[in-house]
Amino acid sequence: MQISIRHQPPEVHHERKQSLLLISPRSPRFQTAKIAVSVKPLFFILLVAGLAFAGLNLVSDVEETNMPVTSYLPFFLLGLALLIALGFEFVNGFHDTANAVATVIYTHSLTPGVAVVWSGFCNFLGVLLSSGVVAFGIISLLPVELILQASSGSGFAMVYALLFSAIIWKPGHLVFRAAVVVVPYADRLDHRRRRCQCDAARTQRSERG
């Protein structure tokens, strides 16, 4: 037996209406999903093109040295370092992008998809137009003997230590900064628990008295 929509409770009718609004082609969520699906192939194409560009430049730089290749281990370690650096960029990206787009998304100035695209474009411009002062400042803090022997085992250890410490720093920074926000709520819950215990003890004393 079918039930007519008119005879359904108001809550059920409201939920059906909300679900229809969410899957409507004009809804913001539908538009965001549509943009994400259309941008995904372009993202992978640009990623493969960037990796190919880096690989070709690396091969050309090695050929210009006119030195025979005796071992492929340094190339493997260099490629692994580049992949770790790409992972750092991913971790750093979702950290900085969230801070960059929070205001425009909260105020509904831009949709989430458009805001993230604008954030990535502006970060890309920042990389192109940056002067490298911060990078050279960090290099000046490193030991000189390790910089001069960057192709040795100690040099590779230094590079990996820098990359892993930067990757660990970002999530750790989020966790410990979030703890500053969570501590007041935990204290409030504990205060509420202590107050309930005091009320229960007061009730028991009044019943005994």
mmCIF file of N, CA and C in Angstrom, residues 71-160:
data_model
loop_
_atom_site.group_PDB
_atom_site.id
_atom_site.type_symbol
_atom_site.label_atom_id
_atom_site.label_comp_id
_atom_site.label_asym_id
_atom_site.label_seq_id
_atom_site.Cartn_x
_atom_site.Cartn_y
_atom_site.Cartn_z
ATOM 1 N N SER A 71 76.921 4.240 -10.073
ATOM 2 C CA SER A 71 75.901 3.681 -9.185
ATOM 3 C C SER A 71 74.624 4.493 -9.335
ATOM 4 N N TYR A 72 73.510 3.785 -9.295
ATOM 5 C CA TYR A 72 72.212 4.449 -9.391
ATOM 6 C C TYR A 72 71.591 4.716 -8.018
ATOM 7 N N LEU A 73 72.305 4.382 -6.957
ATOM 8 C CA LEU A 73 71.773 4.622 -5.618
ATOM 9 C C LEU A 73 71.568 6.108 -5.323
ATOM 10 N N PRO A 74 72.521 7.000 -5.695
ATOM 11 C CA PRO A 74 72.257 8.429 -5.454
ATOM 12 C C PRO A 74 71.022 8.946 -6.189
ATOM 13 N N PHE A 75 70.775 8.441 -7.400
ATOM 14 C CA PHE A 75 69.580 8.877 -8.128
ATOM 15 C C PHE A 75 68.305 8.377 -7.435
ATOM 16 N N PHE A 76 68.376 7.145 -6.919
ATOM 17 C CA PHE A 76 67.226 6.616 -6.187
ATOM 18 C C PHE A 76 66.959 7.432 -4.927
ATOM 19 N N LEU A 77 68.035 7.765 -4.200
ATOM 20 C CA LEU A 77 67.865 8.562 -2.984
ATOM 21 C C LEU A 77 67.365 9.962 -3.310
ATOM 22 N N LEU A 78 67.839 10.518 -4.423
ATOM 23 C CA LEU A 78 67.370 11.841 -4.826
ATOM 24 C C LEU A 78 65.890 11.808 -5.202
ATOM 25 N N GLY A 79 65.483 10.770 -5.954
ATOM 26 C CA GLY A 79 64.067 10.644 -6.292
ATOM 27 C C GLY A 79 63.202 10.444 -5.065
ATOM 28 N N LEU A 80 63.704 9.664 -4.097
ATOM 29 C CA LEU A 80 62.958 9.476 -2.851
ATOM 30 C C LEU A 80 62.837 10.781 -2.082
ATOM 31 N N ALA A 81 63.918 11.577 -2.092
ATOM 32 C CA ALA A 81 63.861 12.882 -1.428
ATOM 33 C C ALA A 81 62.843 13.801 -2.099
ATOM 34 N N LEU A 82 62.760 13.737 -3.432
ATOM 35 C CA LEU A 82 61.770 14.552 -4.137
ATOM 36 C C LEU A 82 60.347 14.116 -3.797
ATOM 37 N N LEU A 83 60.126 12.801 -3.671
ATOM 38 C CA LEU A 83 58.796 12.321 -3.282
ATOM 39 C C LEU A 83 58.448 12.753 -1.859
ATOM 40 N N ILE A 84 59.426 12.711 -0.964
ATOM 41 C CA ILE A 84 59.182 13.170 0.407
ATOM 42 C C ILE A 84 58.892 14.666 0.423
ATOM 43 N N ALA A 85 59.619 15.422 -0.422
ATOM 44 C CA ALA A 85 59.336 16.858 -0.522
ATOM 45 C C ALA A 85 57.932 17.110 -1.056
ATOM 46 N N LEU A 86 57.482 16.262 -1.997
ATOM 47 C CA LEU A 86 56.112 16.382 -2.492
ATOM 48 C C LEU A 86 55.110 16.091 -1.381
ATOM 49 N N GLY A 87 55.425 15.093 -0.525
ATOM 50 C CA GLY A 87 54.566 14.831 0.626
ATOM 51 C C GLY A 87 54.532 16.000 1.591
ATOM 52 N N PHE A 88 55.679 16.662 1.778
ATOM 53 C CA PHE A 88 55.693 17.847 2.631
ATOM 54 C C PHE A 88 54.828 18.952 2.051
ATOM 55 N N GLU A 89 54.884 19.122 0.736
ATOM 56 C CA GLU A 89 54.051 20.145 0.113
ATOM 57 C C GLU A 89 52.570 19.831 0.304
ATOM 58 N N PHE A 90 52.222 18.532 0.272
ATOM 59 C CA PHE A 90 50.830 18.152 0.511
ATOM 60 C C PHE A 90 50.415 18.494 1.937
ATOM 61 N N VAL A 91 51.263 18.130 2.910
ATOM 62 C CA VAL A 91 50.944 18.418 4.312
ATOM 63 C C VAL A 91 50.894 19.916 4.550
ATOM 64 N N ASN A 92 51.863 20.637 3.996
ATOM 65 C CA ASN A 92 51.891 22.086 4.163
ATOM 66 C C ASN A 92 50.727 22.749 3.442
ATOM 67 N N GLY A 93 50.297 22.142 2.326
ATOM 68 C CA GLY A 93 49.200 22.727 1.560
ATOM 69 C C GLY A 93 47.877 22.675 2.286
ATOM 70 N N PHE A 94 47.518 21.492 2.862
ATOM 71 C CA PHE A 94 46.227 21.449 3.541
ATOM 72 C C PHE A 94 46.267 22.240 4.840
ATOM 73 N N HIS A 95 47.462 22.487 5.384
ATOM 74 C CA HIS A 95 47.572 23.318 6.584
ATOM 75 C C HIS A 95 47.352 24.790 6.246
ATOM 76 N N ASP A 96 48.044 25.277 5.214
ATOM 77 C CA ASP A 96 47.949 26.694 4.860
ATOM 78 C C ASP A 96 46.660 27.018 4.114
ATOM 79 N N THR A 97 46.191 26.096 3.282
ATOM 80 C CA THR A 97 44.968 26.359 2.528
ATOM 81 C C THR A 97 43.772 26.492 3.450
ATOM 82 N N ALA A 98 43.728 25.660 4.492
ATOM 83 C CA ALA A 98 42.612 25.757 5.438
ATOM 84 C C ALA A 98 42.579 27.122 6.108
ATOM 85 N N ASN A 99 43.747 27.656 6.454
ATOM 86 C CA ASN A 99 43.787 28.992 7.052
ATOM 87 C C ASN A 99 43.434 30.073 6.039
ATOM 88 N N ALA A 100 43.788 29.851 4.776
ATOM 89 C CA ALA A 100 43.572 30.883 3.762
ATOM 90 C C ALA A 100 42.110 30.985 3.342
ATOM 91 N N VAL A 101 41.402 29.861 3.299
ATOM 92 C CA VAL A 101 40.039 29.866 2.758
ATOM 93 C C VAL A 101 38.977 29.861 3.843
ATOM 94 N N ALA A 102 39.383 29.821 5.122
ATOM 95 C CA ALA A 102 38.384 29.706 6.191
ATOM 96 C C ALA A 102 37.434 30.900 6.206
ATOM 97 N N THR A 103 37.970 32.106 6.041
ATOM 98 C CA THR A 103 37.131 33.304 6.149
ATOM 99 C C THR A 103 36.155 33.422 4.990
ATOM 100 N N VAL A 104 36.622 33.197 3.766
ATOM 101 C CA VAL A 104 35.740 33.378 2.607
ATOM 102 C C VAL A 104 34.675 32.289 2.551
ATOM 103 N N ILE A 105 34.996 31.084 3.045
ATOM 104 C CA ILE A 105 33.979 30.029 3.074
ATOM 105 C C ILE A 105 32.973 30.291 4.185
ATOM 106 N N TYR A 106 33.452 30.749 5.348
ATOM 107 C CA TYR A 106 32.553 31.008 6.478
ATOM 108 C C TYR A 106 31.587 32.144 6.173
ATOM 109 N N THR A 107 32.072 33.152 5.461
ATOM 110 C CA THR A 107 31.209 34.284 5.111
ATOM 111 C C THR A 107 30.434 34.064 3.816
ATOM 112 N N HIS A 108 30.588 32.870 3.196
ATOM 113 C CA HIS A 108 29.895 32.531 1.945
ATOM 114 C C HIS A 108 30.257 33.491 0.809
ATOM 115 N N SER A 109 31.464 34.068 0.881
ATOM 116 C CA SER A 109 31.910 34.912 -0.224
ATOM 117 C C SER A 109 32.252 34.081 -1.454
ATOM 118 N N LEU A 110 32.810 32.882 -1.230
ATOM 119 C CA LEU A 110 33.146 31.963 -2.313
ATOM 120 C C LEU A 110 32.714 30.560 -1.919
ATOM 121 N N THR A 111 32.454 29.742 -2.910
ATOM 122 C CA THR A 111 32.182 28.334 -2.638
ATOM 123 C C THR A 111 33.493 27.627 -2.286
ATOM 124 N N PRO A 112 33.450 26.508 -1.565
ATOM 125 C CA PRO A 112 34.702 25.843 -1.165
ATOM 126 C C PRO A 112 35.602 25.470 -2.341
ATOM 127 N N GLY A 113 35.020 24.958 -3.426
ATOM 128 C CA GLY A 113 35.848 24.576 -4.569
ATOM 129 C C GLY A 113 36.577 25.749 -5.186
ATOM 130 N N VAL A 114 35.866 26.847 -5.403
ATOM 131 C CA VAL A 114 36.486 28.039 -5.994
ATOM 132 C C VAL A 114 37.528 28.631 -5.048
ATOM 133 N N ALA A 115 37.250 28.615 -3.748
ATOM 134 C CA ALA A 115 38.195 29.176 -2.780
ATOM 135 C C ALA A 115 39.500 28.387 -2.754
ATOM 136 N N VAL A 116 39.412 27.062 -2.819
ATOM 137 C CA VAL A 116 40.626 26.236 -2.813
ATOM 138 C C VAL A 116 41.433 26.455 -4.093
ATOM 139 N N VAL A 117 40.746 26.588 -5.239
ATOM 140 C CA VAL A 117 41.454 26.829 -6.499
ATOM 141 C C VAL A 117 42.181 28.169 -6.455
ATOM 142 N N TRP A 118 41.517 29.208 -5.954
ATOM 143 C CA TRP A 118 42.156 30.516 -5.839
ATOM 144 C C TRP A 118 43.345 30.461 -4.878
ATOM 145 N N SER A 119 43.207 29.710 -3.792
ATOM 146 C CA SER A 119 44.307 29.591 -2.836
ATOM 147 C C SER A 119 45.514 28.909 -3.474
ATOM 148 N N GLY A 120 45.274 27.826 -4.223
ATOM 149 C CA GLY A 120 46.381 27.155 -4.902
ATOM 150 C C GLY A 120 47.047 28.039 -5.939
ATOM 151 N N PHE A 121 46.243 28.817 -6.673
ATOM 152 C CA PHE A 121 46.807 29.712 -7.688
ATOM 153 C C PHE A 121 47.665 30.797 -7.039
ATOM 154 N N CYS A 122 47.193 31.366 -5.940
ATOM 155 C CA CYS A 122 47.961 32.417 -5.265
ATOM 156 C C CYS A 122 49.234 31.851 -4.631
ATOM 157 N N ASN A 123 49.160 30.615 -4.096
ATOM 158 C CA ASN A 123 50.377 29.990 -3.570
ATOM 159 C C ASN A 123 51.389 29.730 -4.680
ATOM 160 N N PHE A 124 50.889 29.344 -5.856
ATOM 161 C CA PHE A 124 51.783 29.126 -6.996
ATOM 162 C C PHE A 124 52.455 30.432 -7.409
ATOM 163 N N LEU A 125 51.704 31.527 -7.425
ATOM 164 C CA LEU A 125 52.308 32.824 -7.725
ATOM 165 C C LEU A 125 53.340 33.204 -6.669
ATOM 166 N N GLY A 126 53.050 32.859 -5.411
ATOM 167 C CA GLY A 126 54.014 33.150 -4.355
ATOM 168 C C GLY A 126 55.326 32.412 -4.545
ATOM 169 N N VAL A 127 55.245 31.151 -5.014
ATOM 170 C CA VAL A 127 56.468 30.386 -5.278
ATOM 171 C C VAL A 127 57.246 31.002 -6.433
ATOM 172 N N LEU A 128 56.541 31.440 -7.485
ATOM 173 C CA LEU A 128 57.223 32.017 -8.645
ATOM 174 C C LEU A 128 57.861 33.362 -8.323
ATOM 175 N N LEU A 129 57.205 34.160 -7.499
ATOM 176 C CA LEU A 129 57.666 35.519 -7.234
ATOM 177 C C LEU A 129 58.476 35.644 -5.949
ATOM 178 N N SER A 130 58.673 34.546 -5.227
ATOM 179 C CA SER A 130 59.399 34.630 -3.960
ATOM 180 C C SER A 130 60.892 34.826 -4.218
ATOM 181 N N SER A 131 61.569 35.372 -3.231
ATOM 182 C CA SER A 131 62.998 35.670 -3.368
ATOM 183 C C SER A 131 63.887 34.586 -2.784
ATOM 184 N N GLY A 132 63.344 33.657 -2.009
ATOM 185 C CA GLY A 132 64.158 32.608 -1.411
ATOM 186 C C GLY A 132 64.934 33.044 -0.191
ATOM 187 N N VAL A 133 64.540 34.145 0.444
ATOM 188 C CA VAL A 133 65.267 34.630 1.622
ATOM 189 C C VAL A 133 65.141 33.642 2.777
ATOM 190 N N VAL A 134 63.944 33.080 2.950
ATOM 191 C CA VAL A 134 63.735 32.136 4.053
ATOM 192 C C VAL A 134 64.561 30.874 3.842
ATOM 193 N N ALA A 135 64.572 30.373 2.601
ATOM 194 C CA ALA A 135 65.334 29.151 2.316
ATOM 195 C C ALA A 135 66.825 29.364 2.547
ATOM 196 N N PHE A 136 67.353 30.480 2.059
ATOM 197 C CA PHE A 136 68.778 30.742 2.261
ATOM 198 C C PHE A 136 69.083 31.028 3.727
ATOM 199 N N GLY A 137 68.118 31.578 4.450
ATOM 200 C CA GLY A 137 68.322 31.776 5.888
ATOM 201 C C GLY A 137 68.421 30.457 6.631
ATOM 202 N N ILE A 138 67.612 29.466 6.222
ATOM 203 C CA ILE A 138 67.695 28.139 6.838
ATOM 204 C C ILE A 138 69.011 27.460 6.476
ATOM 205 N N ILE A 139 69.440 27.616 5.215
ATOM 206 C CA ILE A 139 70.709 27.007 4.793
ATOM 207 C C ILE A 139 71.880 27.586 5.574
ATOM 208 N N SER A 140 71.810 28.872 5.911
ATOM 209 C CA SER A 140 72.907 29.486 6.663
ATOM 210 C C SER A 140 73.032 28.919 8.073
ATOM 211 N N LEU A 141 71.969 28.278 8.579
ATOM 212 C CA LEU A 141 72.025 27.674 9.909
ATOM 213 C C LEU A 141 72.644 26.277 9.896
ATOM 214 N N LEU A 142 72.790 25.677 8.722
ATOM 215 C CA LEU A 142 73.308 24.316 8.617
ATOM 216 C C LEU A 142 74.828 24.310 8.706
ATOM 217 N N PRO A 143 75.407 23.186 9.140
ATOM 218 C CA PRO A 143 76.884 23.090 9.177
ATOM 219 C C PRO A 143 77.489 23.207 7.782
ATOM 220 N N VAL A 144 78.582 23.928 7.684
ATOM 221 C CA VAL A 144 79.203 24.181 6.388
ATOM 222 C C VAL A 144 79.756 22.895 5.788
ATOM 223 N N GLU A 145 80.325 22.007 6.623
ATOM 224 C CA GLU A 145 80.925 20.779 6.091
ATOM 225 C C GLU A 145 79.874 19.859 5.476
ATOM 226 N N LEU A 146 78.645 19.882 5.998
ATOM 227 C CA LEU A 146 77.595 19.064 5.404
ATOM 228 C C LEU A 146 77.123 19.644 4.075
ATOM 229 N N ILE A 147 77.106 20.964 3.966
ATOM 230 C CA ILE A 147 76.695 21.590 2.706
ATOM 231 C C ILE A 147 77.729 21.329 1.617
ATOM 232 N N LEU A 148 79.024 21.366 1.983
ATOM 233 C CA LEU A 148 80.074 21.108 0.998
ATOM 234 C C LEU A 148 80.119 19.648 0.579
ATOM 235 N N GLN A 149 79.631 18.752 1.432
ATOM 236 C CA GLN A 149 79.622 17.321 1.129
ATOM 237 C C GLN A 149 78.178 16.815 1.022
ATOM 238 N N ALA A 150 77.397 17.529 0.238
ATOM 239 C CA ALA A 150 75.978 17.185 0.138
ATOM 240 C C ALA A 150 75.743 15.858 -0.563
ATOM 241 N N SER A 151 76.699 15.419 -1.392
ATOM 242 C CA SER A 151 76.523 14.154 -2.107
ATOM 243 C C SER A 151 76.953 12.945 -1.289
ATOM 244 N N SER A 152 77.471 13.150 -0.100
ATOM 245 C CA SER A 152 77.914 12.037 0.733
ATOM 246 C C SER A 152 76.743 11.485 1.543
ATOM 247 N N GLY A 153 77.043 10.431 2.333
ATOM 248 C CA GLY A 153 75.997 9.854 3.173
ATOM 249 C C GLY A 153 75.496 10.828 4.218
ATOM 250 N N SER A 154 76.400 11.620 4.787
ATOM 251 C CA SER A 154 75.985 12.616 5.777
ATOM 252 C C SER A 154 75.096 13.684 5.156
ATOM 253 N N GLY A 155 75.404 14.044 3.899
ATOM 254 C CA GLY A 155 74.569 15.035 3.222
ATOM 255 C C GLY A 155 73.161 14.534 2.981
ATOM 256 N N PHE A 156 73.038 13.264 2.556
ATOM 257 C CA PHE A 156 71.707 12.687 2.369
ATOM 258 C C PHE A 156 70.961 12.587 3.699
ATOM 259 N N ALA A 157 71.687 12.227 4.759
ATOM 260 C CA ALA A 157 71.051 12.164 6.079
ATOM 261 C C ALA A 157 70.536 13.535 6.499
ATOM 262 N N MET A 158 71.297 14.589 6.177
ATOM 263 C CA MET A 158 70.858 15.939 6.510
ATOM 264 C C MET A 158 69.589 16.303 5.748
ATOM 265 N N VAL A 159 69.544 15.963 4.449
ATOM 266 C CA VAL A 159 68.368 16.291 3.637
ATOM 267 C C VAL A 159 67.133 15.569 4.156
ATOM 268 N N TYR A 160 67.288 14.271 4.456
ATOM 269 C CA TYR A 160 66.145 13.502 4.956
ATOM 270 C C TYR A 160 65.713 13.984 6.336
#
